[in-house]
Structures are given as C-alpha cells and as structure tokens.
Short mmCIF file of C-alpha atoms in Angstrom, two decimals:
data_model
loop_
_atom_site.label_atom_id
_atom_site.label_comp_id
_atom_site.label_asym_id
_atom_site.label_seq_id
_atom_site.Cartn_x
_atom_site.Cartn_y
_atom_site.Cartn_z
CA UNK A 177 91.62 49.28 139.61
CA UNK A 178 92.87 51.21 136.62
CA UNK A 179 96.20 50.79 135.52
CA UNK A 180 98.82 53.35 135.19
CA UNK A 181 98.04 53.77 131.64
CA UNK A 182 94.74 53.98 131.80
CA UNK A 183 94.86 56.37 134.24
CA UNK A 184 97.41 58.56 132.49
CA UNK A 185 94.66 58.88 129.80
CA UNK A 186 91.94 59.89 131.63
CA UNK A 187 94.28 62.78 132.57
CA UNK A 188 95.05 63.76 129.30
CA UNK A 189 91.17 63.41 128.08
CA UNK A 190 90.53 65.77 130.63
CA UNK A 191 93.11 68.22 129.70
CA UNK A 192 91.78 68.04 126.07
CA UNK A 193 88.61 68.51 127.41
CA UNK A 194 88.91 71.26 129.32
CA UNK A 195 91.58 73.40 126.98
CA UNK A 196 88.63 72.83 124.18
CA UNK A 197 86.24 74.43 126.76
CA UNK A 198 88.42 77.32 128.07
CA UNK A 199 88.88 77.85 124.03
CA UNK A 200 85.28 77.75 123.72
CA UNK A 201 84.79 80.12 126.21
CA UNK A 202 87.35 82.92 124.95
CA UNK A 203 86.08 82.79 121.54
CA UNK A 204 82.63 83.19 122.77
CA UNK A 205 83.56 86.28 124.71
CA UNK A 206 85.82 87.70 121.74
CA UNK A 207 82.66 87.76 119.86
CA UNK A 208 80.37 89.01 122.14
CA UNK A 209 83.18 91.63 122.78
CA UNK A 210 83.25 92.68 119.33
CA UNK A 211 79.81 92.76 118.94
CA UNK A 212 79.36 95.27 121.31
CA UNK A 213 82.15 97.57 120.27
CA UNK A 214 81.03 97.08 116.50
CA UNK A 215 77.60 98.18 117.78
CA UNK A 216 79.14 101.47 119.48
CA UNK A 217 81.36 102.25 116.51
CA UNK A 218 78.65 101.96 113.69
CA UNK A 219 76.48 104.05 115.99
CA UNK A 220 79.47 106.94 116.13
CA UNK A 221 79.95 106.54 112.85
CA UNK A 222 76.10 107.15 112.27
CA UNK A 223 76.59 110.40 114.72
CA UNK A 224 79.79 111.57 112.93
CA UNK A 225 78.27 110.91 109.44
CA UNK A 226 75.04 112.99 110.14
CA UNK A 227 77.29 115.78 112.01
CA UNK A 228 79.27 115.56 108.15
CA UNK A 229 76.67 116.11 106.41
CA UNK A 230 74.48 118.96 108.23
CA UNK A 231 78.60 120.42 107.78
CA UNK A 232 78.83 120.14 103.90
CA UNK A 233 75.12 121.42 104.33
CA UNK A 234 75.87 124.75 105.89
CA UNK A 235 78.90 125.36 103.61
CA UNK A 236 76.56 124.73 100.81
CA UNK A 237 74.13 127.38 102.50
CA UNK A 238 76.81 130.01 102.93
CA UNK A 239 76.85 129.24 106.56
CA UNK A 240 80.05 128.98 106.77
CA UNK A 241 80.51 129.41 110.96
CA UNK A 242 78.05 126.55 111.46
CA UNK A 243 80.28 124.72 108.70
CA UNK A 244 83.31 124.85 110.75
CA UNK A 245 81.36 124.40 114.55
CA UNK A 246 80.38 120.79 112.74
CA UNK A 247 83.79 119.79 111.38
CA UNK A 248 85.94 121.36 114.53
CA UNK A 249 83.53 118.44 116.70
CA UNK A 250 84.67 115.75 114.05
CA UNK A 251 87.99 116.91 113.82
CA UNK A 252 87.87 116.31 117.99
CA UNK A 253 88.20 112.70 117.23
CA UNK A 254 89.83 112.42 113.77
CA UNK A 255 92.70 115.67 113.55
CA UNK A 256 93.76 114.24 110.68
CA UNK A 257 91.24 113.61 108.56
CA UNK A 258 92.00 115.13 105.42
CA UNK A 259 88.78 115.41 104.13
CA UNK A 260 87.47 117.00 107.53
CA UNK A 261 90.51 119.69 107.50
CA UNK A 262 89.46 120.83 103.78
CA UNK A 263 86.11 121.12 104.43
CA UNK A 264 86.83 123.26 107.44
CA UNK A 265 89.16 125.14 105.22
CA UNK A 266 87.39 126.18 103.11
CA UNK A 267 84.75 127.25 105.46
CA UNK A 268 87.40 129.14 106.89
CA UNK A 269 88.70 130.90 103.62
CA UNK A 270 85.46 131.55 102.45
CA UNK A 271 84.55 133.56 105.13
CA UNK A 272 88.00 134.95 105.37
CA UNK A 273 89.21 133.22 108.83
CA UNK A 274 92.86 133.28 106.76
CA UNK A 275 94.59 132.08 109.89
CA UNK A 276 92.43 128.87 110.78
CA UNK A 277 92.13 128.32 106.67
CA UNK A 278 95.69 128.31 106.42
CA UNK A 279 95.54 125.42 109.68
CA UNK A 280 93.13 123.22 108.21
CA UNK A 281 94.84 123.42 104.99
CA UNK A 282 98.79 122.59 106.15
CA UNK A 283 96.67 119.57 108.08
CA UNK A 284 95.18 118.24 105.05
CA UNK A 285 98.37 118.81 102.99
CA UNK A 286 100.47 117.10 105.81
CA UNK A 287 98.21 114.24 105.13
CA UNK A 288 98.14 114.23 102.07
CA UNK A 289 100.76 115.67 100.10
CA UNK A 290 99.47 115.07 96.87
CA UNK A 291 97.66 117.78 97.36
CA UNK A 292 100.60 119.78 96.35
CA UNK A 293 99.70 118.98 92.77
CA UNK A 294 96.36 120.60 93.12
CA UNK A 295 96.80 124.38 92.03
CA UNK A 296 93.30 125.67 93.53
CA UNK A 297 94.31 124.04 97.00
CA UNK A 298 97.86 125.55 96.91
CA UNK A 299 96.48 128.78 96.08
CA UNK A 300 93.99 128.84 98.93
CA UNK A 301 96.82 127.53 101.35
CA UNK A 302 99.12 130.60 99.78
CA UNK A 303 96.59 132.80 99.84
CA UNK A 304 95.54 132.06 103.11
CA UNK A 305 99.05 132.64 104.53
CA UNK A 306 99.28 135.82 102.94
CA UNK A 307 96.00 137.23 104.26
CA UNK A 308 97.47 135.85 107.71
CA UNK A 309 100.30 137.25 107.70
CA UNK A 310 102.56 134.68 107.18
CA UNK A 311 104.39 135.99 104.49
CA UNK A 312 107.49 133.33 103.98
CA UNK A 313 105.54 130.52 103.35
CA UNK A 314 102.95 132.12 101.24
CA UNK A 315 106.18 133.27 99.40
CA UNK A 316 107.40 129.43 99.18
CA UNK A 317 103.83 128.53 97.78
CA UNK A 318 103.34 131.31 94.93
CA UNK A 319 106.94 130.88 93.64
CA UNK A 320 106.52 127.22 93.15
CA UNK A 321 103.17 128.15 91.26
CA UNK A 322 105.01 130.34 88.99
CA UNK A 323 107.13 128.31 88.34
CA UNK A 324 105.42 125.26 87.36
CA UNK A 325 103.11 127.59 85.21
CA UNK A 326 99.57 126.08 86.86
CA UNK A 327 96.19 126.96 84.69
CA UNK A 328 93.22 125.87 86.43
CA UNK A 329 89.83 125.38 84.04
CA UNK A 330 87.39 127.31 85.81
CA UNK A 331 89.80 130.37 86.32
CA UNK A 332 91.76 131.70 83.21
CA UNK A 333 93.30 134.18 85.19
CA UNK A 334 95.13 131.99 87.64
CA UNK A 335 98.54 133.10 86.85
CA UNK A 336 97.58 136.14 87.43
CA UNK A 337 96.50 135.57 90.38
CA UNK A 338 99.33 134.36 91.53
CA UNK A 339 101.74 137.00 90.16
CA UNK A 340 99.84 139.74 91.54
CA UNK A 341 100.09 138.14 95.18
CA UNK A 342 104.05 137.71 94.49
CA UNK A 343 104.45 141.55 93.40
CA UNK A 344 102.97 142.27 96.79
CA UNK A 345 105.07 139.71 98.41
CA UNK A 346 108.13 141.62 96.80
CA UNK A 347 106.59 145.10 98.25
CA UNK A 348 106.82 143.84 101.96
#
C-alpha cells in the first residue's frame, strides 16, 4: 500500500508529465503551422515579386496599360502600398489617365506624406488634378509650389511650369 503521500506524488508526477506533453504537442503544431503558412507566403511573395517586375518592365517599355493591369492585381492585396500606387501613377500620367494618376498618387501621398517634399511628385499629383478636372486641389498643390520656390535638377523650367498651370487655374 502507498501512503497518502506517496500517492499525492504520483499525482502530481503525472500532472507534470502530461502538461510537459500537451506543451510538447502545441509547440510542435505551432511550428508545423508556421511552416506551412511561411511556405504559402514566400511563394506569394515569389508571385507578387515576378508580377512587380514584368510591371516596372512594361513601364520601362512604354507599355504603360500592361504597367498598370500588373500593379492594379498587386494593389488587390496591398492598396496601400506606396511603392505599388506610384508605379501605377505614373503609368497612369504617362499615358495621360489624369484621373486614375491623380488616385494612385493621393494613395501613395496618404501613405507617405513625405512625399510632399518631393516637387516632381507634387507636380504630377497637381498636374494630374488639373488635367482631371479637379481644379481646387490642383490649385492647393501649385500655390504651395510657388510658394516654397521648388527647382528640380533635371528640369530648369519647373517654376515655370508651375506658374503657367496657376495662370490657367486663375482663368477658370
């Protein structure tokens, strides 16, 4: 016969025991879990990087259509991206699609609002809400780039630019 404490023991050994098993068990699935979904996400992120590049491709290539067809997929499971909504931008602006430009632009500005200190980017945004239509906050846009005087490297005649688009503003 065991005693009482003996027997109280036992019982607790065999809690141990089997707590250290069921632990055993759930880390064993958590891995296995993660395996598999780190298997599925490195193969869509395979997918989505090819589908980036055969985008950044086309715009390259002038095809700027097939450009956008690739990033609008991407952009299915990232809105946000910033990188995706310039790229798609641009495609758009570039082949003077002012209204979706000016979209994919105010996306990647909204997620990024540093952006606001990059003239070319503002000027496309403007630009592209002018050639919309959308003449208040083109307006908003080429004030502020008056005012803070912008001169971009590549284009000496930025300012302008930019004034010529607010004399027509002030025309409307």
């Amino acid at each position: 016969y065991q005693t009482f404490k003996e027997v109280e023991s036992s019982v607790i050994f065999n809690k141990s025991k089997l707590i250290v098993i069921a632990f055993t068990v759930i880390l064993v699935a958590g891995i296995t879990t993660s395996a598999i979904i780190g298997k599925k996400q490195d193969a869509q992120y395979a997918k989505n990087d090819d589908t980036y590049e055969q985008a950044e491709q086309a715009y390259e290539q002038g095809q700027f259509d097939l450009a956008i067809q690739y990033v609008t997929t991407l952009l299915k499971d990232d809105p946000t991206n910033e990188k995706l909504n310039t790229l798609a931008a641009n495609a758009a602006y570039d082949s003077n699609q002012f209204e979706l430009a000016a979209k994919h632009y105010q996306a990647a500005l909204d997620r990024n609002p540093h952006n606001v200190e990059n003239p070319l980017f503002m000027l496309n945004l403007a630009t592209s809400y002018f050639e919309s239509k959308q003449y208040e906050p083109a307006k908003v846009i080429f004030n502020n780039l008056q005012v803070n005087n912008y001169t971009v490297p590549n284009m000496p005649d930025y300012q302008n630019v930019v004034n010529s688009y607010i004399e027509k503003l002030n025309e409307l």
